[in-house]
Amino acid sequence: MKQSDKIEVIVVGAGPSGLACAYTLAKAGVEVLVLERGEYPGAKNMFGGIFFSSIMEKFFPNFLEDAPWERFVGKRKFALLTGDSEMTFEMSPSSFNRSPFNHSFIARRGQMDQWFAKKVEEAGGNIIPNYCVRDFLYEKGKVVGITSGGDDDSFLADCIVCSEGANSLLTERAGLREKIGPEYRSIAVKENIRFSQSVLEDRFGVTGQQGAAYEYFGSSVKGLLGNGFIYTNKDSLSVGVGFSLSDFIKSGNKKTPHDILEEFKSHPSIAPLVRGGETVEYMAHMIPSDGYNRLPKFYRDGLLITGDAAGLLNTSFFHEGVNLAMQSGILAAETIIEARAKKNYSSENLSKYEEKLNASFILQDLKNCKNFLSFLTTHKAIINEYPALMNDILVEYFTVSEKPKTTIKKEIFNRIRKNVNIPRMASDMWGAWRNLV
Amino acid sequence: MTPETIIHAAPHGKKKLTLEDKLYLVKTKKDNISHITIEHKKCTRCQNKVCLRVCPANTYEERDGKIEAAYENCLECGSCKVACPEGAIKWENPRGGFGVTFLNG
Ligand SMILES: Cc1cc2nc3c(=O)[nH]c(=O)nc-3n(C[C@H](O)[C@H](O)[C@H](O)COP(=O)(O)OP(=O)(O)OC[C@H]3O[C@@H](n4cnc5c(N)ncnc54)[C@H](O)[C@@H]3O)c2cc1C
């Protein structure tokens, strides 16, 4: 193992958080090296995905013209699935369909991360791909470098930023968190399904660069805590499911994630949307579900953690990850720039990072949805029973028959009385309003 | 003419891909050493063998009462390590540049 010269800052991982950190540092004239285990930035990465671009646009005002996004999200749909039915809320506001397109762009990570990485290099940052960091190097309890554990050079640095993402092996090893158990992560699988552009546009009712983002809740994933999604790329669909690992284990489900994806794809509402396409890729990734109450420690002497590795993901309906990851990377960089002025990277100086996270939208949003997952875990009726009941009621109400409407109304009322504990439902709904919205 | 139900129409004659077909589509640079090791002793305590169903790539198999990992199928999500109740799965990232490359992530 050779050791190269000391660098000012090393960033582990070239995802949105690591790259945003490196870009901010490079712009401020700090020497920064990003190490990425994939053959290029983005090679190992998978998301839904909507790239929420507001922060990226502050870096690059020409994001819209320059970045490799697939389609802007002009159309959003939120659907509740029951066994074989669907209830849907769809919106296509004019404001989403003109610049700045609600800062929401469907993208593929390989393309987007590489584009961003090039910007980091242009700003003076260095990136080494094909380099997997195996562990940190320590000196008297301070993190002072990294090693690949193999033949590659190891590197020493004044400060290290760990932006390794949801499979947070190094963060765990550095003692910044307890062992990651299934209650801290969801699993997601996704397929890329190719179509001719015209079939895709006709099927989803989009034109030009417009795209659609469909999210499926209710029992879309076999009653587990999670959801299904379809996003339109230029000439392909991203179709996937994600769900809580602890819920999956507890349910004693005999199905595999792949089975659950296949069942989602064959739901009567989904099958016609994916029919006839060619599956060209199948992928998997974890999603953090730490939530506000169980976040790891964000720093120690010589080390900061950002993005998914730090559990900084909005676990509610919004699914925002990349923008929180980027912002945390920026705040880590700002903390480092301040510590650098004092030539002191002790945990005391780096603790400013946590103050910055607390003051930013990141931890405020996480706090706002801190009970989201636990509430749904203990109130499964919201996922399964209530949507099914609502579906039955609507079906009954709209079913064509010679029955007088007053009789139908009475029957519906009786059905509700018989099937629902009204005070419990009222309390569930109030809880849903407080914890989910 | 009776309207047919669109819902159950067969997918346009295309063969439905199996998991094995899909894994075959994934771009992979195979290393000759496994990034997954299993402490078999710990498995003997395990009741539900969640590794056998949590893996999206069906990497794990029970052979003669022993859990084995076909590491070359691994999609590198890391769920198995997180889900294993006994901490029997030692999962490391493959060496730099080895393993999967997602083209449409
Ligand atoms: C199915 C799914 C759907 C999602 N949908 C959305 C969405 O629509 N919108 C949204 O905003 N967010 C979404 N997210 C979340 C979003 O992808 C993450 O929050 C975001 O990518 C986190 O960025 P990051 O930089 O922290 O980590 P990552 O993007 O995971 O980047 C980590 C990087 O570190 C590298 N790395 C890891 N370990 C090492 C090591 N030891 N040595 C060297 N390199 C290493 C990895 O290869 C990777 O490049 C989704 C996630 C999933 C899984």
XYZ file of C-alpha atoms and ligand atoms in Angstrom:
595
model
C 0.000 0.000 0.000
C 1.494 3.313 -1.075
C 0.583 6.567 0.518
C 0.309 9.680 -1.605
C 0.702 13.285 -0.476
C -1.802 14.843 1.848
C -4.847 16.506 0.297
C -7.058 19.138 1.910
C -10.406 17.365 1.547
C -11.430 13.890 0.376
C -15.046 13.182 -0.538
C -16.172 9.545 -0.639
C -18.854 9.038 -3.295
C -19.803 10.983 -6.426
C -23.576 11.186 -5.897
C -25.452 14.497 -5.624
C -24.321 15.157 -2.044
C -20.639 14.373 -2.570
C -20.514 16.313 -5.828
C -22.330 19.355 -4.383
C -19.831 19.366 -1.528
C -16.859 19.027 -3.886
C -18.193 21.724 -6.219
C -18.637 24.211 -3.362
C -15.134 23.462 -2.070
C -13.506 23.667 -5.488
C -15.205 26.992 -6.188
C -13.785 28.314 -2.912
C -10.295 27.260 -3.955
C -10.061 24.257 -1.618
C -8.134 21.245 -2.886
C -10.641 18.402 -3.159
C -10.526 14.802 -4.370
C -13.670 12.728 -4.944
C -13.336 8.919 -4.861
C -16.061 6.892 -6.583
C -16.343 3.119 -6.610
C -18.244 2.950 -9.905
C -16.550 2.984 -13.299
C -17.877 6.557 -13.619
C -20.020 8.799 -11.390
C -23.593 7.488 -11.505
C -22.662 3.964 -12.609
C -23.819 2.436 -9.316
C -26.780 4.703 -8.753
C -30.501 4.302 -9.182
C -33.460 6.464 -8.146
C -37.094 6.957 -9.264
C -36.621 9.532 -10.451
C -37.480 13.105 -10.344
C -34.433 15.284 -10.068
C -35.514 18.273 -7.970
C -33.289 20.892 -9.471
C -33.700 24.113 -7.489
C -30.260 23.846 -5.881
C -28.579 22.630 -9.058
C -30.048 25.679 -10.839
C -28.359 27.982 -8.336
C -25.034 26.408 -9.331
C -25.822 26.317 -13.033
C -28.389 28.861 -14.235
C -28.321 27.177 -17.654
C -29.369 23.801 -16.158
C -32.483 23.756 -18.322
C -30.570 23.977 -21.614
C -27.442 22.127 -20.584
C -28.312 19.225 -18.250
C -29.157 15.735 -19.545
C -32.710 15.446 -18.173
C -35.258 13.290 -19.968
C -38.559 15.164 -19.571
C -39.949 17.853 -17.277
C -42.742 16.765 -14.928
C -45.766 18.446 -16.499
C -48.227 15.940 -15.199
C -48.440 14.348 -11.760
C -50.765 11.609 -10.726
C -51.396 10.194 -7.269
C -53.381 6.992 -7.324
C -54.778 4.716 -4.663
C -54.803 1.099 -5.745
C -56.951 -1.566 -4.184
C -56.875 -5.251 -5.162
C -57.896 -4.639 -8.781
C -59.212 -1.080 -8.851
C -57.811 2.420 -8.952
C -58.829 5.868 -7.697
C -56.797 8.740 -9.017
C -56.016 12.376 -8.528
C -54.213 13.915 -11.459
C -52.893 17.422 -12.001
C -51.242 19.276 -14.838
C -51.081 22.920 -13.765
C -49.866 25.421 -16.345
C -47.111 26.525 -13.960
C -45.586 23.023 -14.032
C -45.596 23.236 -17.816
C -43.549 26.356 -18.270
C -40.120 27.427 -17.095
C -38.889 26.734 -14.418
C -41.092 23.600 -14.641
C -41.503 23.388 -10.862
C -37.787 22.435 -10.709
C -38.806 18.819 -11.378
C -37.088 16.807 -14.105
C -37.244 13.105 -14.810
C -33.687 11.874 -15.234
C -31.370 8.901 -15.213
C -28.573 8.946 -12.672
C -25.760 7.757 -14.923
C -26.303 10.752 -17.190
C -27.023 13.340 -14.502
C -24.214 12.386 -12.107
C -21.646 12.345 -14.916
C -22.748 15.767 -16.098
C -22.456 17.171 -12.579
C -19.076 15.474 -12.079
C -17.745 17.191 -15.206
C -18.760 20.546 -13.724
C -16.857 19.687 -10.548
C -13.748 18.940 -12.597
C -14.135 22.169 -14.545
C -14.250 23.999 -11.211
C -10.914 22.437 -10.254
C -11.986 19.352 -8.275
C -10.410 15.959 -8.948
C -12.409 12.765 -9.347
C -11.012 9.247 -9.328
C -13.491 6.553 -10.422
C -12.995 2.789 -9.935
C -11.806 3.524 -6.394
C -13.670 1.855 -3.553
C -12.913 3.195 -0.081
C -12.750 0.271 2.317
C -12.095 2.098 5.575
C -10.925 5.307 7.179
C -7.422 5.746 8.598
C -7.225 7.053 12.151
C -4.678 8.831 14.271
C -5.461 9.307 17.955
C -9.181 8.963 17.287
C -9.149 11.495 14.475
C -10.022 10.435 10.931
C -6.961 11.326 8.860
C -7.282 9.386 5.632
C -8.840 6.569 3.650
C -7.722 3.243 2.275
C -8.984 0.897 -0.423
C -7.636 -1.996 1.580
C -5.981 -3.268 -1.590
C -3.227 -2.313 -3.991
C -4.468 1.220 -4.665
C -2.816 4.179 -2.994
C -4.291 5.293 0.286
C -4.826 9.019 0.817
C -4.393 11.352 3.755
C -6.477 14.505 4.131
C -7.180 17.363 6.550
C -10.857 16.493 6.486
C -12.995 13.745 4.969
C -16.606 13.866 3.823
C -18.464 10.569 3.617
C -21.202 10.747 0.949
C -21.508 7.006 0.384
C -25.294 6.851 0.093
C -27.905 4.517 1.613
C -25.701 1.431 1.902
C -23.802 3.199 4.655
C -21.029 0.727 5.442
C -18.333 3.286 6.279
C -20.642 5.440 8.397
C -21.501 2.387 10.461
C -17.859 1.365 10.707
C -16.840 4.842 11.882
C -19.236 4.481 14.814
C -21.475 7.356 13.748
C -24.521 5.140 13.978
C -25.674 1.842 15.370
C -25.872 -1.171 13.083
C -28.320 -0.472 10.270
C -31.268 -2.781 10.850
C -34.312 -3.254 8.582
C -36.259 -0.490 10.350
C -33.777 2.030 8.888
C -34.069 1.164 5.211
C -36.503 0.495 2.388
C -35.693 -1.540 -0.681
C -36.605 -0.519 -4.207
C -36.467 -2.354 -7.524
C -36.997 -0.768 -10.894
C -37.143 -1.692 -14.550
C -36.359 0.432 -17.532
C -38.929 -0.429 -20.206
C -38.383 0.870 -23.718
C -41.066 2.102 -26.140
C -41.181 4.082 -29.312
C -41.450 7.737 -28.378
C -44.808 8.154 -30.096
C -46.409 5.193 -28.295
C -45.138 6.519 -24.984
C -46.402 10.042 -25.648
C -49.833 8.856 -26.792
C -50.187 6.489 -23.861
C -49.330 9.085 -21.230
C -50.867 12.061 -23.003
C -47.671 14.070 -23.112
C -46.046 16.008 -25.927
C -42.631 17.468 -26.708
C -40.438 17.478 -23.621
C -43.378 17.108 -21.276
C -43.367 14.078 -18.996
C -45.556 12.329 -16.443
C -44.880 11.134 -12.904
C -47.348 8.590 -11.541
C -47.231 7.459 -7.905
C -49.305 4.564 -6.678
C -50.270 4.248 -3.026
C -52.823 2.138 -1.182
C -52.193 -1.558 -1.647
C -49.887 -1.060 -4.657
C -47.189 -3.127 -2.948
C -49.195 -5.905 -1.337
C -50.258 -3.784 1.621
C -46.671 -3.087 2.638
C -45.447 0.318 3.678
C -44.277 1.690 0.363
C -45.450 2.538 -3.110
C -45.159 1.935 -6.815
C -44.159 4.457 -9.477
C -43.989 5.101 -13.201
C -41.944 7.950 -14.686
C -41.650 8.762 -18.371
C -38.171 9.111 -19.800
C -37.776 10.222 -23.424
C -38.387 6.803 -24.938
C -38.658 4.528 -21.918
C -40.462 4.150 -18.617
C -38.986 3.815 -15.158
C -41.326 1.376 -13.427
C -40.650 0.354 -9.861
C -41.742 -0.434 -6.338
C -40.217 0.378 -2.982
C -41.167 -0.725 0.521
C -39.946 -0.841 4.097
C -37.619 -3.743 4.836
C -38.905 -4.189 8.388
C -42.498 -4.232 7.168
C -41.554 -6.763 4.504
C -39.903 -9.032 7.070
C -42.692 -8.659 9.639
C -45.386 -9.427 7.100
C -43.859 -12.866 6.633
C -44.421 -12.221 2.940
C -43.333 -15.175 0.821
C -42.928 -12.929 -2.214
C -39.599 -11.488 -3.293
C -39.119 -7.840 -4.316
C -39.081 -9.029 -7.916
C -42.436 -10.823 -7.437
C -43.917 -7.663 -5.935
C -42.723 -5.607 -8.905
C -44.213 -8.165 -11.318
C -47.553 -8.077 -9.476
C -47.552 -4.288 -9.574
C -46.906 -4.415 -13.320
C -49.794 -6.800 -13.835
C -52.349 -4.793 -11.841
C -55.239 -4.008 -14.216
C -54.415 -0.290 -14.023
C -50.700 -0.697 -14.698
C -50.630 -3.522 -17.266
C -52.027 -1.397 -20.111
C -49.387 1.268 -19.454
C -46.407 -1.086 -19.690
C -47.809 -3.466 -22.297
C -45.692 -4.147 -25.347
C -42.560 -2.424 -24.064
C -39.152 -4.036 -23.935
C -37.500 -4.379 -20.544
C -33.876 -3.413 -21.063
C -32.637 -3.207 -17.485
C -33.505 -4.309 -13.943
C -31.984 -2.560 -10.917
C -32.138 -2.382 -7.120
C -31.195 0.140 -4.447
C -31.956 0.965 -0.832
C -33.660 4.132 0.448
C -33.037 5.503 3.955
C -36.015 5.580 6.297
C -34.161 6.722 9.406
C -36.485 9.676 9.916
C -35.920 12.648 12.206
C -36.004 10.727 15.494
C -33.315 8.205 14.564
C -30.715 10.147 12.633
C -27.042 9.209 12.980
C -24.335 11.448 14.356
C -23.242 13.812 11.574
C -19.554 14.322 12.420
C -16.526 13.325 14.440
C -12.930 14.581 14.474
C -11.933 14.982 10.818
C -15.128 13.506 9.349
C -18.559 14.714 8.159
C -21.373 12.659 6.618
C -23.914 13.935 4.081
C -26.966 12.913 2.065
C -28.423 9.417 2.278
C -25.505 8.232 4.429
C -26.702 10.734 7.034
C -30.341 9.623 6.586
C -31.252 13.037 5.165
C -34.163 12.018 2.985
C -37.744 13.189 3.158
C -39.571 9.966 3.997
C -43.057 11.345 3.309
C -45.029 11.502 0.042
C -42.585 14.004 -1.396
C -39.745 11.529 -1.915
C -37.263 14.338 -2.021
C -33.732 13.035 -1.778
C -31.374 14.605 -4.270
C -32.061 18.201 -3.262
C -31.631 17.447 0.453
C -28.481 15.500 -0.388
C -27.097 18.435 -2.380
C -27.932 20.965 0.308
C -26.279 18.848 3.007
C -23.171 18.599 0.810
C -23.108 22.388 0.488
C -23.494 22.863 4.248
C -20.681 20.371 4.892
C -18.473 22.328 2.473
C -19.304 25.625 4.188
C -18.445 24.097 7.560
C -15.114 22.894 6.180
C -14.317 26.289 4.695
C -14.871 27.884 8.118
C -12.820 25.206 9.893
C -10.052 25.645 7.332
C -9.743 29.333 8.203
C -8.978 28.225 11.759
C -6.828 25.299 10.537
C -8.776 23.096 12.926
C -11.027 20.205 11.922
C -11.862 18.991 15.426
C -15.355 17.718 16.115
C -15.996 20.917 18.035
C -15.419 23.003 14.930
C -17.235 20.536 12.685
C -20.276 20.604 14.982
C -21.267 23.804 13.154
C -22.469 21.439 10.420
C -25.266 20.175 12.634
C -26.289 23.739 13.485
C -26.470 24.517 9.797
C -28.547 21.399 9.091
C -30.930 22.364 11.888
C -31.388 25.854 10.514
C -31.970 24.638 6.941
C -35.044 23.217 5.237
C -33.454 19.768 5.493
C -34.007 19.078 9.170
C -37.105 21.269 9.302
C -38.756 19.142 6.631
C -37.584 15.924 8.260
C -38.997 17.140 11.559
C -42.300 17.956 9.908
C -42.683 14.361 8.691
C -41.009 12.695 11.660
C -44.012 10.488 12.433
C -44.940 9.667 8.845
C -43.655 6.086 8.714
C -44.395 5.153 12.323
C -47.937 6.477 11.968
C -48.578 4.409 8.852
C -47.018 1.351 10.493
C -49.516 1.492 13.324
C -52.441 2.642 11.164
C -52.373 0.183 8.292
C -56.103 0.748 7.722
C -55.103 3.921 5.899
C -53.189 1.877 3.335
C -55.556 -1.041 2.928
C -59.042 -0.843 4.460
C -60.043 2.780 3.906
C -59.078 2.964 0.242
C -60.946 -0.303 -0.383
C -64.000 1.005 1.441
C -63.891 4.296 -0.422
C -63.655 2.381 -3.675
C -66.668 0.217 -2.765
C -68.717 3.251 -1.792
C -67.934 5.117 -4.999
C -68.675 2.034 -7.064
C -72.002 1.605 -5.302
C -72.845 5.265 -5.726
C -72.082 5.361 -9.422
C -73.413 1.926 -10.342
C -76.232 2.264 -12.831
C -79.459 0.628 -11.713
C -83.195 1.260 -11.270
C -82.772 1.670 -7.544
C -83.811 5.126 -6.355
C -80.805 7.204 -5.296
C -82.243 7.652 -1.797
C -82.188 3.872 -1.324
C -78.603 3.721 -2.536
C -77.586 6.440 -0.115
C -79.237 4.573 2.739
C -77.447 1.361 1.760
C -74.113 3.126 1.655
C -74.733 4.645 5.047
C -75.602 1.219 6.471
C -72.509 -0.307 4.923
C -70.306 2.338 6.547
C -72.001 1.831 9.897
C -71.554 -1.896 9.684
C -67.945 -1.934 8.482
C -66.366 1.027 10.145
C -65.749 1.993 13.703
C -66.668 5.656 13.143
C -64.844 7.168 16.137
C -61.729 5.184 15.206
C -61.895 6.327 11.619
C -62.370 9.942 12.709
C -59.336 9.668 14.940
C -57.318 7.962 12.181
C -58.223 10.743 9.761
C -57.263 13.430 12.239
C -53.986 11.570 12.872
C -53.404 11.288 9.130
C -53.868 15.021 8.699
C -51.412 15.764 11.508
C -48.756 13.185 10.677
C -48.906 12.629 6.953
C -49.529 15.977 5.318
C -70.500 -6.776 -30.625
C -69.626 -7.411 -27.000
C -66.942 -5.118 -25.713
C -63.936 -7.139 -24.667
C -62.187 -6.436 -21.410
C -58.931 -4.740 -22.252
C -57.541 -5.526 -18.858
C -56.827 -9.170 -19.338
C -55.560 -8.949 -22.873
C -52.298 -10.802 -23.389
C -49.172 -8.668 -23.689
C -48.512 -8.357 -27.417
C -47.132 -11.795 -27.932
C -43.857 -10.847 -26.195
C -42.416 -13.467 -23.914
C -42.552 -12.457 -20.282
C -39.037 -12.096 -18.930
C -38.049 -14.159 -15.916
C -35.789 -12.840 -13.181
C -32.912 -14.789 -14.732
C -33.554 -13.096 -18.090
C -33.492 -9.709 -16.390
C -30.283 -10.377 -14.472
C -28.721 -11.301 -17.766
C -29.485 -7.763 -19.010
C -27.487 -6.106 -16.229
C -24.021 -4.911 -17.209
C -21.617 -6.589 -14.790
C -17.860 -6.846 -14.447
C -17.363 -10.003 -12.501
C -14.599 -10.181 -9.901
C -13.079 -13.556 -9.118
C -13.439 -13.032 -5.388
C -16.795 -12.782 -3.668
C -17.766 -9.553 -1.890
C -20.237 -11.541 0.223
C -19.224 -13.948 2.968
C -21.557 -15.890 5.212
C -20.844 -17.009 8.742
C -22.639 -20.321 8.516
C -22.511 -20.916 12.259
C -24.786 -17.947 12.817
C -27.284 -19.254 10.253
C -28.063 -22.304 12.357
C -29.823 -20.051 14.884
C -31.908 -18.408 12.162
C -35.613 -19.233 11.988
C -36.970 -17.445 8.954
C -33.987 -17.236 6.538
C -35.092 -13.851 5.266
C -32.067 -13.695 2.917
C -33.805 -16.249 0.701
C -36.637 -13.871 -0.153
C -35.389 -10.321 0.489
C -32.797 -10.367 -2.272
C -34.099 -8.757 -5.482
C -31.661 -10.886 -7.491
C -32.257 -14.197 -5.786
C -28.593 -14.360 -4.836
C -29.114 -16.658 -1.873
C -29.861 -20.333 -1.984
C -30.025 -23.031 0.652
C -27.995 -26.063 -0.379
C -27.731 -29.059 1.944
C -28.931 -26.883 4.802
C -26.272 -24.279 4.086
C -26.888 -20.752 2.772
C -24.777 -19.957 -0.290
C -24.481 -16.656 -2.169
C -24.177 -16.485 -5.970
C -22.375 -13.146 -5.620
C -22.132 -12.571 -9.365
C -25.918 -11.996 -9.461
C -25.786 -9.297 -6.771
C -27.300 -5.902 -7.694
C -25.417 -4.261 -4.809
C -28.378 -2.854 -2.898
C -27.140 -4.229 0.443
C -30.612 -5.207 1.712
C -29.492 -8.722 2.696
C -26.956 -7.444 5.197
C -29.500 -5.007 6.639
C -32.233 -7.656 6.846
C -30.178 -10.559 8.254
C -31.319 -10.944 11.874
C -28.170 -12.796 12.920
C -25.590 -10.507 11.378
C -24.333 -13.538 9.487
C -23.900 -11.792 6.145
C -20.698 -9.870 5.688
C -21.352 -7.661 2.700
C -18.626 -5.406 1.317
C -18.684 -3.227 -1.786
C -17.023 -5.049 -4.686
C -13.543 -3.754 -5.462
C -13.430 -0.449 -7.327
C -14.695 -0.804 -10.903
C -16.075 -4.321 -10.381
C -19.714 -5.349 -10.079
C -22.764 -3.758 -11.695
C -23.053 -0.677 -13.868
C -26.569 0.739 -14.193
C -27.197 2.476 -17.501
C -30.729 3.683 -16.774
C -30.665 4.328 -13.011
C -36.045 3.847 -6.081
C -35.628 5.204 -5.614
C -36.365 6.295 -6.002
C -35.980 7.572 -5.619
N -36.664 8.615 -6.134
C -36.231 9.869 -5.889
C -36.826 10.968 -6.557
O -37.710 10.803 -7.402
N -36.378 12.213 -6.275
C -35.366 12.420 -5.360
O -34.998 13.570 -5.130
N -34.783 11.386 -4.720
C -35.171 10.121 -4.973
N -34.545 9.064 -4.368
C -33.510 9.324 -3.362
C -32.198 9.810 -3.962
O -31.768 8.930 -4.963
C -31.131 9.903 -2.871
O -31.629 10.632 -1.774
C -29.864 10.592 -3.375
O -29.324 9.912 -4.456
C -28.822 10.683 -2.260
O -27.627 11.216 -2.750
P -26.244 10.844 -2.088
O -25.221 11.612 -2.842
O -26.310 11.021 -0.626
O -26.059 9.274 -2.315
P -25.949 8.437 -3.678
O -26.646 9.136 -4.762
O -26.334 7.069 -3.349
O -24.384 8.480 -4.012
C -23.442 7.752 -3.264
C -22.206 7.528 -4.132
O -21.147 6.995 -3.350
C -20.518 5.932 -4.032
N -19.904 5.080 -3.007
C -20.541 4.389 -2.030
N -19.658 3.767 -1.224
C -18.432 4.066 -1.712
C -17.103 3.707 -1.313
N -16.891 2.934 -0.249
N -16.054 4.167 -2.040
C -16.262 4.958 -3.122
N -17.503 5.334 -3.555
C -18.576 4.896 -2.850
C -21.658 5.285 -4.805
O -21.187 4.519 -5.871
C -22.454 6.513 -5.237
O -21.981 7.044 -6.452
C -34.875 7.761 -4.744
C -34.138 6.660 -4.339
C -34.476 5.390 -4.777
C -33.630 4.222 -4.382
